[in-house]
């Protein structure tokens, strides 16, 4: 009997010990969770203060700097949540394109750019890029080498992406290069003026990334670039509005390079700066230089001269003085810049916008007119 009582006492003592240990463990876990929660709140408060100071200092959110990327990521923190019950932090690439993987390119590798629809927010009528009086599309054999990888949305919408006439090679800068000369008649000129008046934009993509026209001064970025711009009489001194065409494009492609993580480069940004310029042709006497070498035929587009937006050299959309067709010389240039922005964060800038697109669109176009 005494032995049985002792056994029960030991069992009770053991269970009490387990209960006390369990209580201590739960109390410690609760304290740890509370401490972790308080630490998160403190870190979040400090982060908010830091971001507020950056905004107050005038830091933009559309640039490709480390500070701009940090502020951009902070403003999109609520959209970078994945999951239903337990939402965890994720990149926008994982949220928007689950399963998508980055493409790596070696130096000198040809990267195709594709043209999309030419669209306007003022009208629901889109046009194909090659409906415009622009340079012809690349040869069919070249297009077969670089096929657009359609996603489900593109297939359902019936989008037909075609290769752009511009050449992009990984890390290969291209100085001002002429594409083609087009002769445009009065009928097409009137149509182009309507497209400019209705604010049609041209959209391109490189490595699945839409081209951006951004302004750090205005802290704003917009997809695509306008066909041209309209200047009022108060600006030109004419009796009526004048329409100008953007016929030169300055592309900037940013990339990330991490030899320890992956081979080659990953594209993290695709920007464009449109320019309107009436290219100046070199006379026959000026074509041959003193040393006998042939000079490039256009003094406004050489390996050393890059076109800029200048009111004195804008290209107006109008026929010649005697009614002859308008001659348009298209040109472009490409610059590659190294960036620290990860590939997973390259979509952030597309979701940082303003509700008032119309006003900012006008502001960006006006700023381009004087840059």
Tab-separated table of C-alpha atoms in Angstrom:
chain	number	residue	atom	x	y	z
A	1	UNK	CA	0.000	0.000	0.000
A	2	UNK	CA	2.818	2.325	0.900
A	3	UNK	CA	4.571	1.488	-2.384
A	4	UNK	CA	1.419	2.290	-4.381
A	5	UNK	CA	1.034	5.668	-2.653
A	6	UNK	CA	4.648	6.485	-3.351
A	7	UNK	CA	4.171	5.575	-7.024
A	8	UNK	CA	1.123	7.813	-7.290
A	9	UNK	CA	2.960	10.648	-5.586
A	10	UNK	CA	5.866	10.326	-8.018
A	11	UNK	CA	3.466	10.298	-10.972
A	12	UNK	CA	1.674	13.370	-9.669
A	13	UNK	CA	4.987	15.093	-9.107
A	14	UNK	CA	6.099	14.216	-12.644
A	15	UNK	CA	2.853	15.523	-14.183
A	16	UNK	CA	3.116	18.715	-12.133
A	17	UNK	CA	6.669	19.190	-13.352
A	18	UNK	CA	5.533	18.717	-16.984
A	19	UNK	CA	2.718	21.200	-16.454
A	20	UNK	CA	5.087	23.771	-14.973
A	21	UNK	CA	7.603	23.274	-17.778
A	22	UNK	CA	4.856	23.575	-20.387
A	23	UNK	CA	3.571	26.757	-18.756
A	24	UNK	CA	7.067	28.199	-18.659
A	25	UNK	CA	7.588	27.275	-22.330
A	26	UNK	CA	4.289	28.876	-23.364
A	27	UNK	CA	5.075	31.984	-21.355
A	28	UNK	CA	8.529	32.203	-22.950
A	29	UNK	CA	7.070	31.686	-26.441
A	30	UNK	CA	4.435	34.357	-25.803
A	31	UNK	CA	7.097	36.736	-24.531
A	32	UNK	CA	9.250	35.988	-27.585
A	33	UNK	CA	6.316	36.577	-29.949
A	34	UNK	CA	5.475	39.796	-28.178
A	35	UNK	CA	9.088	40.870	-28.333
A	36	UNK	CA	9.267	39.991	-32.036
A	37	UNK	CA	6.021	41.871	-32.698
A	38	UNK	CA	7.304	44.901	-30.823
A	39	UNK	CA	10.570	44.694	-32.743
A	40	UNK	CA	8.663	44.562	-36.039
A	41	UNK	CA	6.609	47.577	-35.026
A	42	UNK	CA	9.751	49.456	-34.050
A	43	UNK	CA	11.440	48.555	-37.346
A	44	UNK	CA	8.305	49.533	-39.287
A	45	UNK	CA	8.153	52.867	-37.443
A	46	UNK	CA	11.823	53.546	-38.142
A	47	UNK	CA	11.346	52.573	-41.797
A	48	UNK	CA	8.360	54.916	-42.124
A	49	UNK	CA	10.364	57.789	-40.629
A	50	UNK	CA	13.258	57.074	-42.996
A	51	UNK	CA	10.969	56.977	-46.046
A	52	UNK	CA	9.208	60.176	-44.957
A	53	UNK	CA	12.579	61.932	-44.726
A	54	UNK	CA	13.531	60.672	-48.194
A	55	UNK	CA	10.261	61.979	-49.660
A	56	UNK	CA	10.729	65.308	-47.881
A	57	UNK	CA	14.222	65.542	-49.367
A	58	UNK	CA	12.705	65.224	-52.853
A	59	UNK	CA	13.707	61.640	-53.610
A	60	UNK	CA	11.960	60.367	-56.774
A	61	UNK	CA	10.422	56.900	-57.111
A	62	UNK	CA	10.900	56.358	-60.849
A	63	UNK	CA	14.684	56.495	-61.075
A	64	UNK	CA	17.067	53.542	-61.332
A	65	UNK	CA	19.101	54.474	-58.251
A	66	UNK	CA	19.254	52.358	-55.101
A	67	UNK	CA	17.414	55.036	-53.085
A	68	UNK	CA	14.606	55.323	-55.660
A	69	UNK	CA	14.209	51.542	-55.730
A	70	UNK	CA	14.035	51.405	-51.919
A	71	UNK	CA	11.351	54.101	-51.745
A	72	UNK	CA	9.443	52.478	-54.604
A	73	UNK	CA	9.503	49.096	-52.898
A	74	UNK	CA	8.251	50.651	-49.645
A	75	UNK	CA	5.284	52.327	-51.349
A	76	UNK	CA	4.349	49.035	-52.994
A	77	UNK	CA	4.772	46.941	-49.822
A	78	UNK	CA	1.046	46.132	-49.557
A	79	UNK	CA	0.969	44.840	-53.133
A	80	UNK	CA	3.992	42.656	-52.474
A	81	UNK	CA	2.057	40.238	-50.292
A	82	UNK	CA	1.453	36.654	-51.250
A	83	UNK	CA	-0.997	34.208	-49.700
A	84	UNK	CA	-4.560	34.329	-48.357
A	85	UNK	CA	-4.510	33.438	-44.662
A	86	UNK	CA	-0.843	34.068	-43.955
A	87	UNK	CA	0.384	36.805	-46.252
A	88	UNK	CA	4.135	36.871	-46.697
A	89	UNK	CA	6.503	39.216	-48.473
A	90	UNK	CA	7.190	38.485	-52.136
A	91	UNK	CA	8.478	40.286	-55.222
A	92	UNK	CA	6.052	41.715	-57.769
A	93	UNK	CA	7.476	39.320	-60.327
A	94	UNK	CA	6.292	36.397	-58.154
A	95	UNK	CA	2.879	37.991	-57.600
A	96	UNK	CA	2.190	39.099	-61.183
A	97	UNK	CA	4.015	36.360	-63.087
A	98	UNK	CA	4.182	33.213	-60.937
A	99	UNK	CA	6.629	30.702	-62.331
A	100	UNK	CA	8.347	33.236	-64.579
A	101	UNK	CA	12.126	33.043	-64.653
A	102	UNK	CA	14.668	35.655	-65.723
A	103	UNK	CA	16.479	35.517	-69.039
A	104	UNK	CA	20.251	35.832	-69.139
A	105	UNK	CA	22.115	37.241	-72.132
A	106	UNK	CA	25.801	37.134	-72.960
A	107	UNK	CA	27.604	40.220	-74.219
A	108	UNK	CA	26.878	40.836	-77.879
A	109	UNK	CA	23.826	38.559	-78.010
A	110	UNK	CA	21.002	39.873	-80.194
A	111	UNK	CA	17.874	40.703	-78.185
A	112	UNK	CA	14.683	41.283	-80.178
A	113	UNK	CA	12.377	44.201	-79.436
A	114	UNK	CA	8.709	43.881	-80.327
A	115	UNK	CA	6.122	46.490	-81.267
A	116	UNK	CA	2.614	46.469	-79.838
A	117	UNK	CA	-0.506	48.446	-80.692
A	118	UNK	CA	-0.457	52.217	-81.108
A	119	UNK	CA	-3.135	53.352	-78.652
A	120	UNK	CA	-4.709	56.457	-77.152
A	121	UNK	CA	-6.709	57.126	-73.993
A	122	UNK	CA	-8.828	59.598	-75.942
A	123	UNK	CA	-10.185	57.015	-78.356
A	124	UNK	CA	-10.733	53.247	-78.350
A	125	UNK	CA	-9.431	52.770	-81.912
A	126	UNK	CA	-5.930	51.203	-81.921
A	127	UNK	CA	-3.586	50.857	-84.888
A	128	UNK	CA	-0.784	48.509	-85.801
A	129	UNK	CA	2.675	50.020	-85.548
A	130	UNK	CA	3.440	49.243	-89.180
A	131	UNK	CA	0.268	51.049	-90.267
A	132	UNK	CA	2.242	54.225	-89.593
A	133	UNK	CA	4.558	55.613	-92.282
A	134	UNK	CA	7.596	54.186	-90.544
A	135	UNK	CA	10.491	51.936	-91.496
A	136	UNK	CA	9.528	48.450	-92.752
A	137	UNK	CA	9.583	45.504	-90.398
A	138	UNK	CA	12.563	43.104	-90.400
A	139	UNK	CA	12.700	40.316	-92.955
A	140	UNK	CA	10.537	37.259	-92.313
A	141	UNK	CA	13.611	35.029	-91.906
A	142	UNK	CA	14.873	37.251	-89.098
A	143	UNK	CA	11.471	37.282	-87.393
A	144	UNK	CA	11.338	33.482	-87.394
A	145	UNK	CA	14.569	33.420	-85.373
A	146	UNK	CA	13.039	35.585	-82.658
A	147	UNK	CA	9.475	34.553	-81.911
A	148	UNK	CA	7.389	36.324	-79.276
A	149	UNK	CA	6.596	34.006	-76.377
A	150	UNK	CA	2.875	34.590	-75.938
A	151	UNK	CA	1.288	34.273	-72.538
A	152	UNK	CA	-2.331	33.221	-72.021
A	153	UNK	CA	-3.564	36.829	-71.972
A	154	UNK	CA	-1.906	37.611	-75.313
A	155	UNK	CA	-3.406	34.500	-76.872
A	156	UNK	CA	-6.917	35.260	-75.621
A	157	UNK	CA	-6.699	38.904	-76.765
A	158	UNK	CA	-5.313	37.895	-80.151
A	159	UNK	CA	-2.319	40.223	-79.947
A	160	UNK	CA	0.070	39.954	-82.877
A	161	UNK	CA	3.496	41.158	-81.804
A	162	UNK	CA	5.963	41.979	-84.556
A	163	UNK	CA	9.643	42.702	-84.372
A	164	UNK	CA	10.696	46.328	-84.126
A	165	UNK	CA	13.156	47.698	-86.694
A	166	UNK	CA	15.673	48.566	-83.957
A	167	UNK	CA	18.696	46.376	-83.192
A	168	UNK	CA	19.616	45.616	-79.578
A	169	UNK	CA	22.713	43.630	-78.608
A	170	UNK	CA	23.524	42.900	-74.962
A	171	UNK	CA	25.850	45.600	-73.565
A	172	UNK	CA	26.336	46.951	-77.084
A	173	UNK	CA	25.976	50.732	-77.278
A	174	UNK	CA	24.761	52.107	-80.602
A	175	UNK	CA	25.551	55.710	-81.464
A	176	UNK	CA	23.131	57.706	-83.601
A	177	UNK	CA	22.159	55.453	-86.496
A	178	UNK	CA	19.821	56.234	-89.381
A	179	UNK	CA	17.129	53.647	-90.111
A	180	UNK	CA	15.383	54.714	-93.289
A	181	UNK	CA	14.018	57.624	-95.269
A	182	UNK	CA	10.244	57.688	-95.792
A	183	UNK	CA	8.278	59.913	-98.160
A	184	UNK	CA	4.860	60.771	-96.765
A	185	UNK	CA	2.053	62.287	-98.826
A	186	UNK	CA	-0.507	64.905	-97.735
A	187	UNK	CA	-3.150	62.305	-96.827
A	188	UNK	CA	-0.877	60.426	-94.429
A	189	UNK	CA	0.421	63.683	-92.986
A	190	UNK	CA	-3.127	64.745	-92.102
A	191	UNK	CA	-3.666	61.339	-90.492
A	192	UNK	CA	-0.430	61.611	-88.486
A	193	UNK	CA	-1.443	65.071	-87.259
A	194	UNK	CA	-4.720	63.566	-85.994
A	195	UNK	CA	-2.792	60.838	-84.168
A	196	UNK	CA	-0.651	63.475	-82.476
A	197	UNK	CA	-3.705	65.547	-81.579
A	198	UNK	CA	-5.414	62.487	-80.058
A	199	UNK	CA	-2.293	61.629	-78.031
A	200	UNK	CA	-1.528	58.236	-79.534
A	201	UNK	CA	1.385	56.399	-77.954
A	202	UNK	CA	3.696	53.789	-79.425
A	203	UNK	CA	4.475	50.765	-77.262
A	204	UNK	CA	7.575	48.591	-77.484
A	205	UNK	CA	8.825	45.683	-75.371
A	206	UNK	CA	12.308	44.293	-74.759
A	207	UNK	CA	12.754	41.098	-72.760
A	208	UNK	CA	9.005	41.203	-71.977
A	209	UNK	CA	9.528	44.680	-70.453
A	210	UNK	CA	7.425	47.591	-71.826
A	211	UNK	CA	9.321	50.729	-72.748
A	212	UNK	CA	9.035	53.619	-70.289
A	213	UNK	CA	9.210	57.369	-70.778
A	214	UNK	CA	10.117	58.700	-67.354
A	215	UNK	CA	10.875	62.045	-65.772
A	216	UNK	CA	12.833	62.235	-62.524
A	217	UNK	CA	12.023	65.944	-62.237
A	218	UNK	CA	8.278	65.233	-62.330
A	219	UNK	CA	8.703	61.960	-60.408
A	220	UNK	CA	6.566	60.147	-62.938
A	221	UNK	CA	6.868	57.362	-65.514
A	222	UNK	CA	4.485	56.489	-68.350
A	223	UNK	CA	4.371	53.518	-70.705
A	224	UNK	CA	5.217	54.082	-74.345
A	225	UNK	CA	6.079	57.331	-76.098
A	226	UNK	CA	3.922	59.756	-78.107
A	227	UNK	CA	3.851	59.853	-81.907
A	228	UNK	CA	4.625	63.559	-81.661
A	229	UNK	CA	3.519	66.733	-79.927
A	230	UNK	CA	1.401	69.793	-80.619
A	231	UNK	CA	2.660	73.341	-80.025
A	232	UNK	CA	0.180	76.233	-79.645
A	233	UNK	CA	0.527	79.531	-81.555
A	234	UNK	CA	1.791	81.225	-78.389
A	235	UNK	CA	4.797	78.895	-78.540
A	236	UNK	CA	5.502	78.920	-82.289
A	237	UNK	CA	4.321	82.396	-83.260
A	238	UNK	CA	2.201	80.902	-86.052
A	239	UNK	CA	-1.505	81.509	-86.638
A	240	UNK	CA	-2.543	77.970	-85.719
A	241	UNK	CA	-1.306	74.915	-83.844
A	242	UNK	CA	1.786	73.221	-85.226
A	243	UNK	CA	2.358	69.465	-85.067
A	244	UNK	CA	5.790	67.888	-84.726
A	245	UNK	CA	6.912	64.283	-85.186
A	246	UNK	CA	9.244	62.289	-82.947
A	247	UNK	CA	11.557	60.642	-85.488
A	248	UNK	CA	14.590	59.903	-83.293
A	249	UNK	CA	14.607	57.605	-80.261
A	250	UNK	CA	17.212	57.428	-77.486
A	251	UNK	CA	16.964	54.056	-75.765
A	252	UNK	CA	18.513	53.319	-72.371
A	253	UNK	CA	18.647	49.682	-71.240
A	254	UNK	CA	19.659	49.011	-67.648
A	255	UNK	CA	20.980	45.625	-66.617
A	256	UNK	CA	22.226	43.697	-63.597
A	257	UNK	CA	25.396	41.641	-63.602
A	258	UNK	CA	26.203	39.163	-60.798
A	259	UNK	CA	28.886	36.621	-61.877
A	260	UNK	CA	28.549	34.782	-58.556
A	261	UNK	CA	24.802	34.208	-59.017
A	262	UNK	CA	24.317	33.828	-62.776
A	263	UNK	CA	26.119	34.056	-66.091
A	264	UNK	CA	25.639	37.003	-68.426
A	265	UNK	CA	23.293	39.898	-67.699
A	266	UNK	CA	19.636	40.400	-66.758
A	267	UNK	CA	17.662	43.344	-68.107
A	268	UNK	CA	16.105	45.479	-65.365
A	269	UNK	CA	14.902	48.578	-67.243
A	270	UNK	CA	13.924	49.810	-70.713
A	271	UNK	CA	13.583	53.582	-71.221
A	272	UNK	CA	13.111	55.849	-74.218
A	273	UNK	CA	13.614	59.560	-74.791
A	274	UNK	CA	11.952	60.711	-78.054
A	275	UNK	CA	13.438	63.549	-80.097
A	276	UNK	CA	11.983	65.598	-82.942
A	277	UNK	CA	14.685	66.692	-85.363
A	278	UNK	CA	14.910	67.757	-88.993
A	279	UNK	CA	18.116	65.953	-89.903
A	280	UNK	CA	20.580	68.043	-91.852
A	281	UNK	CA	22.103	66.359	-94.866
A	282	UNK	CA	25.732	66.961	-95.663
A	283	UNK	CA	26.372	68.472	-99.093
A	284	UNK	CA	28.316	66.499	-101.694
A	285	UNK	CA	31.355	68.717	-101.210
A	286	UNK	CA	31.365	67.934	-97.490
A	287	UNK	CA	31.013	64.168	-97.853
A	288	UNK	CA	34.743	63.624	-98.468
A	289	UNK	CA	36.983	64.783	-95.643
A	290	UNK	CA	40.478	66.183	-96.125
A	291	UNK	CA	42.097	62.843	-95.316
A	292	UNK	CA	40.021	61.153	-98.010
A	293	UNK	CA	37.704	59.310	-95.612
A	294	UNK	CA	33.987	59.335	-96.274
A	295	UNK	CA	31.959	61.448	-93.836
A	296	UNK	CA	28.545	60.352	-92.619
A	297	UNK	CA	25.855	61.943	-94.815
A	298	UNK	CA	23.917	63.613	-91.960
A	299	UNK	CA	25.676	66.093	-89.712
A	300	UNK	CA	22.904	65.800	-87.090
A	301	UNK	CA	23.368	62.029	-86.661
A	302	UNK	CA	26.937	60.788	-86.363
A	303	UNK	CA	28.987	58.663	-83.994
A	304	UNK	CA	29.875	61.848	-82.104
A	305	UNK	CA	26.669	63.881	-82.501
A	306	UNK	CA	23.477	62.909	-80.682
A	307	UNK	CA	20.199	64.668	-81.628
A	308	UNK	CA	18.494	66.800	-78.970
A	309	UNK	CA	15.128	68.514	-78.728
A	310	UNK	CA	15.713	72.054	-79.971
A	311	UNK	CA	12.904	74.379	-81.140
A	312	UNK	CA	15.110	75.452	-84.045
A	313	UNK	CA	15.404	71.892	-85.403
A	314	UNK	CA	11.970	70.385	-84.688
A	315	UNK	CA	10.471	68.331	-87.521
A	316	UNK	CA	7.025	69.768	-88.402
A	317	UNK	CA	4.379	67.481	-89.872
A	318	UNK	CA	3.584	69.312	-93.103
A	319	UNK	CA	4.186	69.051	-96.826
A	320	UNK	CA	6.879	70.982	-98.644
A	321	UNK	CA	6.470	74.610	-99.745
A	322	UNK	CA	5.337	73.520	-103.228
A	323	UNK	CA	3.148	70.647	-101.998
A	324	UNK	CA	5.735	67.893	-102.410
A	325	UNK	CA	5.779	64.852	-100.140
A	326	UNK	CA	7.373	65.167	-96.718
A	327	UNK	CA	10.669	63.318	-96.301
A	328	UNK	CA	11.150	61.760	-92.854
A	329	UNK	CA	14.481	60.317	-91.751
A	330	UNK	CA	14.105	57.922	-88.812
A	331	UNK	CA	17.037	57.286	-86.487
A	332	UNK	CA	17.823	55.853	-83.056
A	333	UNK	CA	20.590	55.188	-80.521
A	334	UNK	CA	21.034	52.717	-77.668
A	335	UNK	CA	22.931	52.995	-74.385
A	336	UNK	CA	23.420	50.251	-71.795
A	337	UNK	CA	23.793	51.143	-68.114
A	338	UNK	CA	24.660	48.856	-65.220
A	339	UNK	CA	22.211	48.895	-62.311
A	340	UNK	CA	21.976	47.401	-58.812
A	341	UNK	CA	18.217	46.832	-59.042
A	342	UNK	CA	17.344	43.092	-58.833
A	343	UNK	CA	15.491	41.488	-61.721
A	344	UNK	CA	12.567	40.644	-59.394
A	345	UNK	CA	12.025	44.357	-58.667
A	346	UNK	CA	12.082	45.638	-62.232
A	347	UNK	CA	8.270	45.804	-62.400
A	348	UNK	CA	7.939	48.069	-59.368
A	349	UNK	CA	8.203	51.304	-61.336
A	350	UNK	CA	5.241	50.308	-63.543
A	351	UNK	CA	2.927	50.244	-60.524
A	352	UNK	CA	4.124	53.528	-59.047
A	353	UNK	CA	1.868	56.021	-60.762
A	354	UNK	CA	-0.429	58.958	-60.351
A	355	UNK	CA	-4.236	58.945	-60.629
A	356	UNK	CA	-4.017	62.008	-62.859
A	357	UNK	CA	-2.385	60.493	-65.953
A	358	UNK	CA	-3.631	63.222	-68.280
A	359	UNK	CA	-1.927	66.115	-66.506
A	360	UNK	CA	1.335	64.261	-66.006
A	361	UNK	CA	1.351	63.100	-69.642
A	362	UNK	CA	1.133	66.716	-70.813
A	363	UNK	CA	3.815	67.742	-68.322
A	364	UNK	CA	6.230	65.088	-69.557
A	365	UNK	CA	5.674	65.980	-73.213
A	366	UNK	CA	6.153	69.675	-72.437
A	367	UNK	CA	9.389	68.903	-70.596
A	368	UNK	CA	10.629	66.912	-73.593
A	369	UNK	CA	10.039	69.907	-75.841
A	370	UNK	CA	12.742	71.878	-74.047
A	371	UNK	CA	15.241	69.099	-73.227
